[in-house]
PDB file of C-alpha atoms in Angstrom:
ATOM      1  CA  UNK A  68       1.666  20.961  -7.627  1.00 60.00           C
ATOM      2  CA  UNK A  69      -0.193  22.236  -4.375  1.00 68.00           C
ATOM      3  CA  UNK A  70      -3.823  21.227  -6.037  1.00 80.00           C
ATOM      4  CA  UNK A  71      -1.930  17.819  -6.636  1.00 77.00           C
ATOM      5  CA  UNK A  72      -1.586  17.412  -2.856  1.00 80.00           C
ATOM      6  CA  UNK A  73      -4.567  18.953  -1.937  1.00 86.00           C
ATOM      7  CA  UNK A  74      -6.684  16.985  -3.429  1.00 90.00           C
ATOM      8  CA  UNK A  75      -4.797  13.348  -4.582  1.00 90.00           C
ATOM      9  CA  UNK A  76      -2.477  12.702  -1.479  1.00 89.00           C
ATOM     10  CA  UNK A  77      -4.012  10.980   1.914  1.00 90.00           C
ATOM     11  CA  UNK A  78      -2.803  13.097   4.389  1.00 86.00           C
ATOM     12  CA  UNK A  79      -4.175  13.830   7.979  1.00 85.00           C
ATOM     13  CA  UNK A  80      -3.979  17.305   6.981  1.00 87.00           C
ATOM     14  CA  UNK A  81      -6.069  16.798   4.088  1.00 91.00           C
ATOM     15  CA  UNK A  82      -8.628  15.086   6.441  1.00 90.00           C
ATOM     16  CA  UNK A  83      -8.221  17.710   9.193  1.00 90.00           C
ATOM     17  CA  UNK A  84      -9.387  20.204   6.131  1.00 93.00           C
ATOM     18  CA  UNK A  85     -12.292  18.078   5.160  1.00 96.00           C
ATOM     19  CA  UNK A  86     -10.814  16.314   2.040  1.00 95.00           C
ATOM     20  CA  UNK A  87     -11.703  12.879   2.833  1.00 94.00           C
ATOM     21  CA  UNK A  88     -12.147  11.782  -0.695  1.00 95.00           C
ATOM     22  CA  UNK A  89      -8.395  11.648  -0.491  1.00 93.00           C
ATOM     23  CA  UNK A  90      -8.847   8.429   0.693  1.00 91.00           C
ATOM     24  CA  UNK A  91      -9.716   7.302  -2.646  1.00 93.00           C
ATOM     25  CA  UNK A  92      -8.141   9.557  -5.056  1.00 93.00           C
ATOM     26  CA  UNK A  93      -4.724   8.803  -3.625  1.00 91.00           C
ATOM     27  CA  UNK A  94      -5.124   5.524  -5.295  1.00 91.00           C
ATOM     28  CA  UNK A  95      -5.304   7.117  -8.406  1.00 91.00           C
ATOM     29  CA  UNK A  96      -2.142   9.122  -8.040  1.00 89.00           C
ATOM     30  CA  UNK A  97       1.575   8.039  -8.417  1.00 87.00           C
ATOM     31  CA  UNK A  98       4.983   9.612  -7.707  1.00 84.00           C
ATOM     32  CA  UNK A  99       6.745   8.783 -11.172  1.00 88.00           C
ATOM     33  CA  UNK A 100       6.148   6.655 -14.348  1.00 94.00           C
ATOM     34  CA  UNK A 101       8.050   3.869 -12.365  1.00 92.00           C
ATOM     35  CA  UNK A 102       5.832   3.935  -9.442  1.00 87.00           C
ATOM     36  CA  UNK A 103       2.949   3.319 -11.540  1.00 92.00           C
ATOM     37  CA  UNK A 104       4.719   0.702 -14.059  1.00 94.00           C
ATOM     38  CA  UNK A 105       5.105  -1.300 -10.947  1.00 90.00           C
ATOM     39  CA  UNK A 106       1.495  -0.897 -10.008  1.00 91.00           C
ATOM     40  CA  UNK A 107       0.107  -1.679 -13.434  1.00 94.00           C
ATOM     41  CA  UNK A 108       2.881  -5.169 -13.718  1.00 92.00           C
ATOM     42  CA  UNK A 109       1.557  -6.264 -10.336  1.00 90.00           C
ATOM     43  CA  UNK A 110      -2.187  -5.724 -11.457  1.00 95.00           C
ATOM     44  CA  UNK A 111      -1.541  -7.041 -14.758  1.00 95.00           C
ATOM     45  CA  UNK A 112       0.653 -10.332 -13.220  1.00 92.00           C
ATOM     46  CA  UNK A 113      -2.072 -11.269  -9.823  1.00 94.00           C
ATOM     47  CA  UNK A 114      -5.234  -9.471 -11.201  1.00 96.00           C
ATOM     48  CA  UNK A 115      -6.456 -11.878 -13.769  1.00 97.00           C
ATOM     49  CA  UNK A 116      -6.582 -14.720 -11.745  1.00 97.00           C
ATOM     50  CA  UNK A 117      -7.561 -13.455  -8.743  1.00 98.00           C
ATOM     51  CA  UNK A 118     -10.356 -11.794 -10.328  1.00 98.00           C
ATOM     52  CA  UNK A 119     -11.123 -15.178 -11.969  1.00 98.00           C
ATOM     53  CA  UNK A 120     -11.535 -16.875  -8.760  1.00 98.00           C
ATOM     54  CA  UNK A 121     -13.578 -14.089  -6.878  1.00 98.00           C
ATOM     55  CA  UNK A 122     -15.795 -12.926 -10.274  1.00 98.00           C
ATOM     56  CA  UNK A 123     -15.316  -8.997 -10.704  1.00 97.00           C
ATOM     57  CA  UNK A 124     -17.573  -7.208  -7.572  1.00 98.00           C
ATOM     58  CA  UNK A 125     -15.409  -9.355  -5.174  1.00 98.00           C
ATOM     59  CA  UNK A 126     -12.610  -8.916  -6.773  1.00 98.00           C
ATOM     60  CA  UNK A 127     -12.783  -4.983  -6.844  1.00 97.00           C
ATOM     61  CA  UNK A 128     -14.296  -5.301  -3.068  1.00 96.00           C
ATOM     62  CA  UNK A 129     -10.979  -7.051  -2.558  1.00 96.00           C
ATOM     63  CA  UNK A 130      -8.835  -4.341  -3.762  1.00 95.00           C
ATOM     64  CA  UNK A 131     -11.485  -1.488  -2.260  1.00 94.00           C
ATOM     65  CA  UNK A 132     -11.167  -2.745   1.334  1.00 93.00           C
ATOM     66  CA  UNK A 133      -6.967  -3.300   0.720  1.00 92.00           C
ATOM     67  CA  UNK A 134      -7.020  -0.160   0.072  1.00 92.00           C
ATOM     68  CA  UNK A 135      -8.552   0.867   3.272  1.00 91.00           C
ATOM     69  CA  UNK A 136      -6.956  -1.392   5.119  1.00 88.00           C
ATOM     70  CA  UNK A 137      -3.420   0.803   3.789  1.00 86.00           C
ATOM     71  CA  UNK A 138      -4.754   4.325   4.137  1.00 88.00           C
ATOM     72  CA  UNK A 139      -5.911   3.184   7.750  1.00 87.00           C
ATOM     73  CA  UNK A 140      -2.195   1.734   8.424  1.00 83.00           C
ATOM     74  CA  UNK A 141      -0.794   5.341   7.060  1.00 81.00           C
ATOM     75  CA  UNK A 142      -3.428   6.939   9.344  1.00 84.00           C
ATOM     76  CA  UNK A 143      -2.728   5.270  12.716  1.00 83.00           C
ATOM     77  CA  UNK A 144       1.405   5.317  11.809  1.00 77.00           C
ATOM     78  CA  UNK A 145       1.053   8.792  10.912  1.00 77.00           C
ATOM     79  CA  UNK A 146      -0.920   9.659  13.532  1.00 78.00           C
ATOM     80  CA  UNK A 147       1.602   8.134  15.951  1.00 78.00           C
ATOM     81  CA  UNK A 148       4.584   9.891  14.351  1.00 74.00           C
ATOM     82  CA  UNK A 149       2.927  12.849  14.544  1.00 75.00           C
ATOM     83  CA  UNK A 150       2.925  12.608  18.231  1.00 79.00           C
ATOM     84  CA  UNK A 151       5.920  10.830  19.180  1.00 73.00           C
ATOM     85  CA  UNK A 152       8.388  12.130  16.527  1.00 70.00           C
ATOM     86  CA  UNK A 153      11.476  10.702  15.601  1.00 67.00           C
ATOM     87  CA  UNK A 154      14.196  13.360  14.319  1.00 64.00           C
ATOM     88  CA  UNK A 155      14.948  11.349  10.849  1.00 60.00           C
ATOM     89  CA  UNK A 156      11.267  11.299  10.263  1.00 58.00           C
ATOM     90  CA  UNK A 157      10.493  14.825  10.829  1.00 54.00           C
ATOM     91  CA  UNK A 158      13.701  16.436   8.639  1.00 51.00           C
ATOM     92  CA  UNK A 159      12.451  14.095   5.930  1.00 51.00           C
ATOM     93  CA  UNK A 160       8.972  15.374   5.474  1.00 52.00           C
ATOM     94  CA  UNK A 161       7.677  11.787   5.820  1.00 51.00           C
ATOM     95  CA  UNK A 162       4.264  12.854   6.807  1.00 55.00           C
ATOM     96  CA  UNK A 163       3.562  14.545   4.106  1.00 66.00           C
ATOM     97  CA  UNK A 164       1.050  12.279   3.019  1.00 78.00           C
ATOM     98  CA  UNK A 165       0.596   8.599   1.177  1.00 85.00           C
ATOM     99  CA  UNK A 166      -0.013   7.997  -2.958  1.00 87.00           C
ATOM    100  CA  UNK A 167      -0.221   4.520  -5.016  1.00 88.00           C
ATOM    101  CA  UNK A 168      -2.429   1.775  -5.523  1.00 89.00           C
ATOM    102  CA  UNK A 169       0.659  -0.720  -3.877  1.00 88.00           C
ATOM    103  CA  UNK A 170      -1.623  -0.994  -0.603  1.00 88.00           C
ATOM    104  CA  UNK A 171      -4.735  -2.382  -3.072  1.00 92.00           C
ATOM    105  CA  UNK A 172      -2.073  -4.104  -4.964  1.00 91.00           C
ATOM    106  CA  UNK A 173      -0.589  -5.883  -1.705  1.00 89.00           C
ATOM    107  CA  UNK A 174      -4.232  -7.298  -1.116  1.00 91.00           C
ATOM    108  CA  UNK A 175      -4.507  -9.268  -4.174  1.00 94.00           C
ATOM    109  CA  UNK A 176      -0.766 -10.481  -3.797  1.00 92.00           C
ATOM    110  CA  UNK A 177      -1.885 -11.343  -0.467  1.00 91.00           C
ATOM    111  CA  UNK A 178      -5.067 -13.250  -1.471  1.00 94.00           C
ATOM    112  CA  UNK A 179      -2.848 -14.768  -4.329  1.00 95.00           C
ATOM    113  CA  UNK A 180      -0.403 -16.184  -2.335  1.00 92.00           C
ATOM    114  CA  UNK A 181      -2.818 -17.382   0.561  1.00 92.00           C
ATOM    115  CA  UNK A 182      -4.215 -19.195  -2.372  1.00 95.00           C
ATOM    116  CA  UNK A 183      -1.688 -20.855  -4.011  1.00 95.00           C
ATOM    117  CA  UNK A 184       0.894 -20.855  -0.914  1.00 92.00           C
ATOM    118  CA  UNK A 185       3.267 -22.460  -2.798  1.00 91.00           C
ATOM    119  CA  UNK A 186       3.188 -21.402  -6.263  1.00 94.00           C
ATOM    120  CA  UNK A 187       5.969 -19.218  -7.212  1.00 91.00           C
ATOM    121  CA  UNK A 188       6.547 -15.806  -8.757  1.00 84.00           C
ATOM    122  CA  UNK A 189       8.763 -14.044  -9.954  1.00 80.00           C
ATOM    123  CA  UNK A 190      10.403 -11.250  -7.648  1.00 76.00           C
ATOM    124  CA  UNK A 191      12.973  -8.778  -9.680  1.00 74.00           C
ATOM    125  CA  UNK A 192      13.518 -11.893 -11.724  1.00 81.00           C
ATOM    126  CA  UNK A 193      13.998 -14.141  -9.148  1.00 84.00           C
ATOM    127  CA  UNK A 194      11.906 -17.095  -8.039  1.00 88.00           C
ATOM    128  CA  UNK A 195       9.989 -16.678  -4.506  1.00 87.00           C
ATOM    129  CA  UNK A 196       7.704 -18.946  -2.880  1.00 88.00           C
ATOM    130  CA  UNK A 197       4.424 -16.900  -2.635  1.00 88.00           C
ATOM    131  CA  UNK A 198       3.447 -17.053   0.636  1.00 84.00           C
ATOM    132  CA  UNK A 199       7.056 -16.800   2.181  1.00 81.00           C
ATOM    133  CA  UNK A 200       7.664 -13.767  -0.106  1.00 79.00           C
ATOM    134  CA  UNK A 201       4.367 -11.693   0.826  1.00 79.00           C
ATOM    135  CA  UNK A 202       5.670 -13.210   4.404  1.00 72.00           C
ATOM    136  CA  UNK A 203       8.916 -11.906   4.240  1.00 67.00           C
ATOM    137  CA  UNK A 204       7.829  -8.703   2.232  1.00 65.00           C
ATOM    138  CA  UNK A 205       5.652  -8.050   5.201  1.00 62.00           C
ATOM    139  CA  UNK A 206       7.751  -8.402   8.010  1.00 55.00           C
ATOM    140  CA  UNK A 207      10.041  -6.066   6.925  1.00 55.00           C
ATOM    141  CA  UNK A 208       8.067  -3.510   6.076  1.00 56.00           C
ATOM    142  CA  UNK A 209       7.083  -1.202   9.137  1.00 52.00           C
ATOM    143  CA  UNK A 210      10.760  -0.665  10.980  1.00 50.00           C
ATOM    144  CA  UNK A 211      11.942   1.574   7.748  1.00 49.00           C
ATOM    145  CA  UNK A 212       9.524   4.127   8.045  1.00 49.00           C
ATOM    146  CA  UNK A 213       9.174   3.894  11.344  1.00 52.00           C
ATOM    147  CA  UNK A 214      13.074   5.193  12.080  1.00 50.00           C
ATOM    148  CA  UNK A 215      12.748   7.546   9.332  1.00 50.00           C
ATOM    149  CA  UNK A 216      15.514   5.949   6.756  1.00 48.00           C
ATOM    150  CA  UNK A 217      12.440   5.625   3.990  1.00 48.00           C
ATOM    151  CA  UNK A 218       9.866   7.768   2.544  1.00 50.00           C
ATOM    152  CA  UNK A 219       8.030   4.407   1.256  1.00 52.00           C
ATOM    153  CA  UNK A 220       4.556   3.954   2.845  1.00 57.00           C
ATOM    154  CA  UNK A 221       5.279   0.433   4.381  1.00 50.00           C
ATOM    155  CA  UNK A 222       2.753   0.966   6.334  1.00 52.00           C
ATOM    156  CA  UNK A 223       0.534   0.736   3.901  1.00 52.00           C
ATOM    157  CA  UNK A 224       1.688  -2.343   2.439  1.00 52.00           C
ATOM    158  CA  UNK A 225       1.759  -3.723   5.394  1.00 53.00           C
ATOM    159  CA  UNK A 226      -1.772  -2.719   6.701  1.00 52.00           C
ATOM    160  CA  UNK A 227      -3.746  -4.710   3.805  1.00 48.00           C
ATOM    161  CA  UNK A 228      -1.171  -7.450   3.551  1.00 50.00           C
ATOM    162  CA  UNK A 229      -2.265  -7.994   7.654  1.00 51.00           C
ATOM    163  CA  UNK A 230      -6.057  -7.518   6.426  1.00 53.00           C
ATOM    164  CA  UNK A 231      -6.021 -10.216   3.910  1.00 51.00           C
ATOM    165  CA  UNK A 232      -4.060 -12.775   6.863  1.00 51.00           C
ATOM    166  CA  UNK A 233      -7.303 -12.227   8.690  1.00 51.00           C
TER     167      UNK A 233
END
């Protein structure tokens, strides 16, 4: 389990030791079989068409530079936490480190919705206007993690979702 985080978890440790390929391998890692069903429904519901509007190398720059954009939200909240820490956060372990694709993932939602703004999905089987859901989805996601009451990486949604608004 130790080579696990070692060498597929973005951590500022990990960086700190010289492991920054961590920035990409944690993209390929996933904390259970539900984490990643969720990563591969997402990809498998946006990625198609997305990829059909941009042509494959944009498309896979798209979800390259969300990705970066949500390891350098992790990086900058971590790094922040780390300094100024917050009692909930630090008996929960939260900076342990940051796994998934969901930060490439939020990109293409994010590019989705900003082009078709109001076609609608469906969220846990309920219809959701796409840009008022990534909207929604994005405003709430820092304050969780930020008082300690989740071990998500919102930050990391949040940092692409921000990249793609830009």
């Amino acid at each position: 389990m130790y080579d696990i985080y070692k060498h597929w978890t973005f951590s500022i440790a990990n960086l700190k030791e010289g492991r920054w390929y961590t920035v990409i391998t944690s993209h390929f890692t996933h904390g259970s079989i539900l984490h990643l069903a969720f990563n591969c429904m997402t990809l498998y519901s946006f990625g198609p068409t997305v990829a059909a509007i941009l042509g494959v190398q944009r498309f896979l720059a798209l979800y390259a530079i969300s990705g970066l954009g949500g390891i350098t939200a992790v990086y900058a909240v971590n790094n922040y936490l780390s300094k100024n820490p917050h009692p909930a956060v630090a008996s929960r372990g939260i900076l342990d480190g940051a796994i998934g694709a969901s930060d490439c993932l939020f990109g293409v939602v994010t590019y989705y919705a900003l082009t078709f703004p109001t076609s609608q999905f469906a969220f846990f089987f309920i219809p959701v206007n796409a840009l008022l859901g990534v909207g929604v989805g994005g405003a709430n996601s820092n304050p969780p993690r930020l008082s300690g009451r989740s071990s998500i990486s919102h930050e990391g949604h949040l940092g692409d979702t921000k990249l793609n608004f830009l």
